Amino acid sequence: MKIFLTGGSGFVGQSIIPILIKNGYEIFALTRSKKSADKVKSIGAIPIMDDLTSLSKNTEDALKKCEYVLHSAAHMDLTYDKEPFYKVNVDATNDLLKKSKGNNIKKFIYISAAPVVPGSPIINLFEKDAGTQLPKALYPKTKAIAERAVLAANGNSFKTIALRPPAIWGPNNHHYEDLMSNVASGKWKWIGGGHQILSTIHVKNLANAIMSAFKSEKGGEAYFVTDGDRRSMRKTFTAILNAEGLDPGEKELPRGLAVFFAHLFGGIWKLLGLKSRPPVMPLMIRLMGTEFSVSDLKARTELGYKNAIDFQQGVKELKK
């Protein structure tokens, strides 16, 4: 059981590679640099040197050896610079789809994202009830475009599935470095109090969802995958931060004020064509200052997805 994996040197990739290998999969991991190659090799994967945005014969040769593709790589940033979002999230996905199908890959699993659905607030949303419009922000918009291409490519001999994780957490998550920096410096404030529900998924649970997708006969479907419980953002991140030895405190920022500044900065950044990160933007308010909760009943029913770990166990791991 051989998998061609993108994004292997990132947080998700480095977390799931050992789990997949332990469960009998052999991993061919796409890497662009020697440093990334050394990372994936050190945890048991076979590095394939190539660039996701200009795939070469190296990738073609690796795909010929594999049955599955797990496409986890993405451009995820809080900026208004369109080019890298479309180049990595849309164009590269389309190219990988084409090459995978042409090299007889049996199943293509795409790590999408829960925010590909439009609207806010999102409250215990089921896949069948999601709107069909594209989200406005660049990251979820380009992920949604790519997801549609993945699902449309499904066929009898080439199965495709999109997994939609919400906030992914677990040990060594570099995506939370800015959050921890703000907390450590005393700048952190809970938007709207932080009591809104936020769906999450531990990276070990995501690995379980991936393996369930590989084993399933399903194709052409998208699935939300979560930790399976309902927790407020405040409860979740207080526990995670406390495990890291940090106290987020009690300071709050009214949601209306946060929305005002998000749109103000967004307008300025777009007007001036700035490519840096603004202090706050509407996507942050949508995900961190408004309820964003989804149901993964479909994944549990159709894919047989089950938790590998619960919230309290995950927090205990962080403390270790």
CSV table of C-alpha atoms in Angstrom, one decimal:
chain,number,residue,atom,x,y,z
A,1,MET,CA,0.0,0.0,0.0
A,2,LYS,CA,2.0,2.9,-1.3
A,3,ILE,CA,1.0,6.6,-1.0
A,4,PHE,CA,2.3,9.6,-2.8
A,5,LEU,CA,2.1,12.4,-0.2
A,6,THR,CA,2.3,16.2,-0.7
A,7,GLY,CA,2.9,18.5,2.3
A,8,GLY,CA,4.9,15.8,4.1
A,9,SER,CA,7.3,18.2,5.8
A,10,GLY,CA,4.6,20.4,7.3
A,11,PHE,CA,2.8,20.0,10.6
A,12,VAL,CA,0.1,17.6,9.3
A,13,GLY,CA,2.5,15.6,7.2
A,14,GLN,CA,5.1,15.1,9.9
A,15,SER,CA,2.4,14.1,12.3
A,16,ILE,CA,0.6,11.5,10.1
A,17,ILE,CA,3.6,9.9,8.3
A,18,PRO,CA,4.6,7.8,11.3
A,19,ILE,CA,0.9,6.8,11.9
A,20,LEU,CA,0.5,5.7,8.3
A,21,ILE,CA,3.7,3.8,8.2
A,22,LYS,CA,2.7,2.0,11.5
A,23,ASN,CA,-0.5,0.9,9.8
A,24,GLY,CA,1.3,-0.7,6.8
A,25,TYR,CA,1.5,2.2,4.3
A,26,GLU,CA,4.7,3.1,2.4
A,27,ILE,CA,5.1,6.8,1.9
A,28,PHE,CA,6.7,8.7,-1.0
A,29,ALA,CA,6.8,12.3,0.2
A,30,LEU,CA,7.1,15.2,-2.2
A,31,THR,CA,9.9,17.6,-1.0
A,32,ARG,CA,11.3,20.7,-2.5
A,33,SER,CA,14.5,21.1,-0.4
A,34,LYS,CA,17.2,19.0,1.2
A,35,LYS,CA,16.0,20.2,4.6
A,36,SER,CA,12.5,18.9,3.9
A,37,ALA,CA,13.8,15.7,2.4
A,38,ASP,CA,15.8,15.1,5.6
A,39,LYS,CA,12.7,15.7,7.7
A,40,VAL,CA,10.5,13.2,6.0
A,41,LYS,CA,13.3,10.6,5.7
A,42,SER,CA,14.0,10.8,9.4
A,43,ILE,CA,10.4,9.7,10.1
A,44,GLY,CA,10.4,6.9,7.6
A,45,ALA,CA,9.2,8.3,4.3
A,46,ILE,CA,10.9,8.2,1.0
A,47,PRO,CA,11.6,11.7,-0.2
A,48,ILE,CA,10.8,12.7,-3.8
A,49,MET,CA,12.6,15.8,-4.8
A,50,ASP,CA,10.3,18.1,-6.9
A,51,ASP,CA,8.3,21.3,-6.9
A,52,LEU,CA,4.5,21.1,-6.5
A,53,THR,CA,4.0,24.0,-8.9
A,54,SER,CA,6.1,22.5,-11.7
A,55,LEU,CA,6.0,18.7,-11.3
A,56,SER,CA,8.6,16.7,-13.2
A,57,LYS,CA,9.5,13.2,-14.2
A,58,ASN,CA,10.5,12.6,-10.5
A,59,THR,CA,6.8,12.8,-9.5
A,60,GLU,CA,5.6,10.8,-12.5
A,61,ASP,CA,8.0,8.0,-11.6
A,62,ALA,CA,6.9,8.0,-8.0
A,63,LEU,CA,3.2,8.0,-9.0
A,64,LYS,CA,3.8,4.9,-11.1
A,65,LYS,CA,4.8,3.0,-7.9
A,66,CYS,CA,1.8,4.1,-5.9
A,67,GLU,CA,-1.9,3.2,-5.5
A,68,TYR,CA,-2.9,6.3,-3.6
A,69,VAL,CA,-2.3,10.0,-3.5
A,70,LEU,CA,-2.8,12.1,-0.3
A,71,HIS,CA,-2.7,15.8,-1.3
A,72,SER,CA,-2.1,17.8,1.9
A,73,ALA,CA,0.1,20.6,0.7
A,74,ALA,CA,-1.5,24.1,0.4
A,75,HIS,CA,-0.7,27.8,0.6
A,76,MET,CA,-2.3,28.9,3.8
A,77,ASP,CA,-1.6,32.5,4.8
A,78,LEU,CA,-3.4,35.6,6.0
A,79,THR,CA,-2.6,38.0,3.1
A,80,TYR,CA,-4.4,39.5,0.1
A,81,ASP,CA,-1.7,38.3,-2.4
A,82,LYS,CA,-3.8,36.3,-4.9
A,83,GLU,CA,-1.0,34.7,-7.0
A,84,PRO,CA,0.4,32.1,-4.5
A,85,PHE,CA,-3.1,31.0,-3.5
A,86,TYR,CA,-4.2,30.2,-7.1
A,87,LYS,CA,-0.8,28.9,-8.1
A,88,VAL,CA,-0.5,26.4,-5.2
A,89,ASN,CA,-4.0,25.6,-4.2
A,90,VAL,CA,-5.7,25.5,-7.6
A,91,ASP,CA,-3.3,25.1,-10.5
A,92,ALA,CA,-1.0,22.7,-8.7
A,93,THR,CA,-4.0,20.6,-7.6
A,94,ASN,CA,-5.3,20.4,-11.1
A,95,ASP,CA,-1.8,19.3,-12.4
A,96,LEU,CA,-1.5,16.6,-9.7
A,97,LEU,CA,-5.0,15.3,-10.5
A,98,LYS,CA,-4.1,15.0,-14.1
A,99,LYS,CA,-0.8,13.2,-13.5
A,100,SER,CA,-2.4,10.9,-10.9
A,101,LYS,CA,-5.1,9.9,-13.2
A,102,GLY,CA,-2.6,9.4,-16.1
A,103,ASN,CA,-0.4,7.1,-13.9
A,104,ASN,CA,-3.2,4.8,-12.8
A,105,ILE,CA,-3.7,6.0,-9.2
A,106,LYS,CA,-6.7,4.3,-7.7
A,107,LYS,CA,-7.7,6.8,-5.1
A,108,PHE,CA,-6.9,10.5,-4.6
A,109,ILE,CA,-7.6,11.9,-1.1
A,110,TYR,CA,-7.6,15.7,-0.9
A,111,ILE,CA,-7.2,17.5,2.5
A,112,SER,CA,-9.6,20.3,1.9
A,113,ALA,CA,-10.8,22.6,4.8
A,114,ALA,CA,-14.1,23.1,6.6
A,115,PRO,CA,-14.2,26.8,5.7
A,116,VAL,CA,-14.7,26.0,2.0
A,117,VAL,CA,-18.4,26.3,2.8
A,118,PRO,CA,-19.8,29.8,2.6
A,119,GLY,CA,-21.6,31.8,5.3
A,120,SER,CA,-21.2,32.9,8.9
A,121,PRO,CA,-22.0,31.8,11.5
A,122,ILE,CA,-21.7,28.1,10.7
A,123,ILE,CA,-23.7,26.1,13.3
A,124,ASN,CA,-23.5,22.3,13.4
A,125,LEU,CA,-23.5,22.3,9.6
A,126,PHE,CA,-24.1,19.1,7.6
A,127,GLU,CA,-22.5,18.7,4.1
A,128,LYS,CA,-26.0,18.5,2.5
A,129,ASP,CA,-27.0,21.8,4.0
A,130,ALA,CA,-23.9,23.8,2.9
A,131,GLY,CA,-24.4,26.6,0.4
A,132,THR,CA,-22.9,26.4,-3.1
A,133,GLN,CA,-21.3,29.8,-3.3
A,134,LEU,CA,-17.6,30.3,-3.0
A,135,PRO,CA,-16.2,31.9,0.2
A,136,LYS,CA,-14.8,35.4,-0.1
A,137,ALA,CA,-11.4,35.0,1.5
A,138,LEU,CA,-8.6,33.7,-0.7
A,139,TYR,CA,-7.6,30.6,1.3
A,140,PRO,CA,-11.0,29.0,1.6
A,141,LYS,CA,-12.0,30.2,-1.9
A,142,THR,CA,-9.1,28.6,-3.6
A,143,LYS,CA,-9.4,25.5,-1.5
A,144,ALA,CA,-13.1,25.3,-2.5
A,145,ILE,CA,-12.2,25.7,-6.2
A,146,ALA,CA,-9.6,22.9,-5.9
A,147,GLU,CA,-12.0,20.7,-4.0
A,148,ARG,CA,-14.6,21.0,-6.8
A,149,ALA,CA,-12.0,19.9,-9.3
A,150,VAL,CA,-11.0,16.9,-7.2
A,151,LEU,CA,-14.6,15.7,-6.7
A,152,ALA,CA,-15.4,16.2,-10.4
A,153,ALA,CA,-12.5,14.0,-11.4
A,154,ASN,CA,-14.0,11.0,-9.6
A,155,GLY,CA,-14.7,8.0,-11.8
A,156,ASN,CA,-15.0,4.2,-11.7
A,157,SER,CA,-11.2,3.6,-11.8
A,158,PHE,CA,-10.1,6.8,-10.2
A,159,LYS,CA,-11.9,7.5,-6.9
A,160,THR,CA,-11.6,10.9,-5.2
A,161,ILE,CA,-12.5,12.1,-1.7
A,162,ALA,CA,-12.2,15.5,0.0
A,163,LEU,CA,-11.8,15.6,3.8
A,164,ARG,CA,-12.8,18.9,5.4
A,165,PRO,CA,-11.0,19.3,8.7
A,166,PRO,CA,-11.7,22.5,10.8
A,167,ALA,CA,-9.0,23.8,13.2
A,168,ILE,CA,-6.3,21.1,13.3
A,169,TRP,CA,-4.3,20.8,16.6
A,170,GLY,CA,-1.7,18.6,18.2
A,171,PRO,CA,2.0,18.7,19.3
A,172,ASN,CA,4.5,20.8,17.4
A,173,ASN,CA,1.8,22.9,15.6
A,174,HIS,CA,3.7,25.8,14.1
A,175,HIS,CA,0.4,27.4,12.9
A,176,TYR,CA,-0.3,28.4,16.5
A,177,GLU,CA,3.1,30.3,16.9
A,178,ASP,CA,1.5,33.7,16.3
A,179,LEU,CA,-1.2,32.9,18.8
A,180,MET,CA,1.3,31.9,21.4
A,181,SER,CA,3.5,34.9,20.8
A,182,ASN,CA,0.5,37.2,21.3
A,183,VAL,CA,-0.4,35.5,24.5
A,184,ALA,CA,3.2,35.5,25.8
A,185,SER,CA,3.4,39.3,25.1
A,186,GLY,CA,0.1,40.0,26.7
A,187,LYS,CA,-1.6,41.2,23.5
A,188,TRP,CA,-4.1,38.4,23.2
A,189,LYS,CA,-7.8,39.3,23.5
A,190,TRP,CA,-10.9,37.0,23.2
A,191,ILE,CA,-13.0,38.2,20.3
A,192,GLY,CA,-16.5,38.5,21.5
A,193,GLY,CA,-15.6,36.7,24.7
A,194,GLY,CA,-14.5,33.5,22.9
A,195,HIS,CA,-17.5,31.6,24.0
A,196,GLN,CA,-18.7,30.6,20.5
A,197,ILE,CA,-18.4,26.9,19.5
A,198,LEU,CA,-15.4,26.1,17.4
A,199,SER,CA,-15.1,22.6,15.8
A,200,THR,CA,-11.6,21.1,15.9
A,201,ILE,CA,-9.7,17.9,14.9
A,202,HIS,CA,-6.6,16.5,16.6
A,203,VAL,CA,-4.0,15.5,14.0
A,204,LYS,CA,-4.3,11.8,15.1
A,205,ASN,CA,-8.0,11.9,14.4
A,206,LEU,CA,-7.3,13.3,11.0
A,207,ALA,CA,-4.9,10.4,10.4
A,208,ASN,CA,-7.7,8.0,11.3
A,209,ALA,CA,-10.1,9.8,8.9
A,210,ILE,CA,-7.5,9.6,6.1
A,211,MET,CA,-7.1,5.8,6.6
A,212,SER,CA,-10.9,5.4,6.7
A,213,ALA,CA,-11.1,7.3,3.3
A,214,PHE,CA,-8.4,5.0,1.8
A,215,LYS,CA,-10.3,1.9,2.9
A,216,SER,CA,-13.7,3.1,1.8
A,217,GLU,CA,-15.3,2.4,-1.6
A,218,LYS,CA,-16.8,5.8,-1.7
A,219,GLY,CA,-15.8,8.4,-4.3
A,220,GLY,CA,-16.8,11.9,-5.4
A,221,GLU,CA,-17.8,13.0,-1.9
A,222,ALA,CA,-16.7,15.6,0.6
A,223,TYR,CA,-16.7,14.9,4.4
A,224,PHE,CA,-16.3,17.1,7.4
A,225,VAL,CA,-14.1,15.4,10.0
A,226,THR,CA,-13.8,16.6,13.6
A,227,ASP,CA,-13.0,15.6,17.2
A,228,GLY,CA,-16.7,14.8,17.5
A,229,ASP,CA,-17.6,17.0,20.5
A,230,ARG,CA,-18.7,20.6,20.9
A,231,ARG,CA,-16.3,23.0,22.7
A,232,SER,CA,-16.1,26.8,22.9
A,233,MET,CA,-13.0,28.4,21.4
A,234,ARG,CA,-12.1,29.7,24.8
A,235,LYS,CA,-12.2,26.3,26.4
A,236,THR,CA,-10.2,24.8,23.6
A,237,PHE,CA,-7.4,27.3,23.4
A,238,THR,CA,-7.2,27.9,27.1
A,239,ALA,CA,-6.5,24.2,27.6
A,240,ILE,CA,-3.9,24.1,24.7
A,241,LEU,CA,-2.2,27.3,25.9
A,242,ASN,CA,-2.1,26.1,29.5
A,243,ALA,CA,-0.5,22.9,28.3
A,244,GLU,CA,2.2,25.0,26.7
A,245,GLY,CA,2.7,26.9,30.0
A,246,LEU,CA,0.8,30.0,28.8
A,247,ASP,CA,-2.2,31.9,30.3
A,248,PRO,CA,-4.4,33.7,27.8
A,249,GLY,CA,-6.0,35.8,30.5
A,250,GLU,CA,-9.4,37.3,30.5
A,251,LYS,CA,-9.1,40.4,28.2
A,252,GLU,CA,-11.8,40.6,25.6
A,253,LEU,CA,-12.4,42.6,22.4
A,254,PRO,CA,-16.0,43.3,21.3
A,255,ARG,CA,-16.8,41.5,18.1
A,256,GLY,CA,-18.2,44.5,16.4
A,257,LEU,CA,-15.0,46.4,17.0
A,258,ALA,CA,-13.0,43.5,15.6
A,259,VAL,CA,-15.2,43.4,12.5
A,260,PHE,CA,-14.7,47.2,12.0
A,261,PHE,CA,-11.0,47.0,12.1
A,262,ALA,CA,-10.8,43.8,10.0
A,263,HIS,CA,-12.7,45.6,7.1
A,264,LEU,CA,-10.8,48.8,7.6
A,265,PHE,CA,-7.4,47.1,7.4
A,266,GLY,CA,-8.7,44.9,4.5
A,267,GLY,CA,-9.7,48.0,2.5
A,268,ILE,CA,-6.3,49.7,3.1
A,269,TRP,CA,-4.3,46.6,2.2
A,270,LYS,CA,-6.3,46.0,-1.0
A,271,LEU,CA,-6.2,49.7,-2.0
A,272,LEU,CA,-2.4,49.9,-1.6
A,273,GLY,CA,-1.8,46.4,-3.0
A,274,LEU,CA,0.0,45.3,0.1
A,275,LYS,CA,1.2,41.7,0.3
A,276,SER,CA,2.0,41.6,4.0
A,277,ARG,CA,-0.3,40.3,6.7
A,278,PRO,CA,-2.7,42.8,8.1
A,279,PRO,CA,-3.1,42.9,11.9
A,280,VAL,CA,-6.6,41.4,11.5
A,281,MET,CA,-8.8,40.4,8.6
A,282,PRO,CA,-12.4,39.2,8.1
A,283,LEU,CA,-11.4,35.5,7.7
A,284,MET,CA,-10.0,35.6,11.2
A,285,ILE,CA,-13.3,37.0,12.6
A,286,ARG,CA,-15.2,34.3,10.7
A,287,LEU,CA,-13.1,31.5,12.2
A,288,MET,CA,-12.1,32.9,15.6
A,289,GLY,CA,-14.8,35.4,16.5
A,290,THR,CA,-18.0,33.6,15.3
A,291,GLU,CA,-19.4,30.1,15.8
A,292,PHE,CA,-17.9,27.7,13.3
A,293,SER,CA,-19.2,24.2,14.0
A,294,VAL,CA,-19.8,21.3,11.6
A,295,SER,CA,-21.1,17.7,12.0
A,296,ASP,CA,-19.0,14.7,10.9
A,297,LEU,CA,-21.9,12.2,11.1
A,298,LYS,CA,-21.6,11.6,7.4
A,299,ALA,CA,-17.9,10.6,7.7
A,300,ARG,CA,-18.6,8.4,10.7
A,301,THR,CA,-21.5,6.7,8.9
A,302,GLU,CA,-20.2,6.3,5.4
A,303,LEU,CA,-16.4,6.0,5.9
A,304,GLY,CA,-16.5,4.3,9.3
A,305,TYR,CA,-14.4,7.2,10.7
A,306,LYS,CA,-13.7,6.9,14.5
A,307,ASN,CA,-11.6,9.0,16.9
A,308,ALA,CA,-8.1,7.9,17.8
A,309,ILE,CA,-8.0,10.3,20.7
A,310,ASP,CA,-10.3,12.6,22.7
A,311,PHE,CA,-9.8,16.2,23.7
A,312,GLN,CA,-8.5,15.5,27.2
A,313,GLN,CA,-6.0,12.9,26.0
A,314,GLY,CA,-4.8,15.3,23.4
A,315,VAL,CA,-4.2,18.0,26.0
A,316,LYS,CA,-2.3,15.5,28.2
A,317,GLU,CA,0.0,14.7,25.2
A,318,LEU,CA,0.7,18.5,24.8
A,319,LYS,CA,1.7,18.7,28.5
A,320,LYS,CA,4.2,15.8,28.1
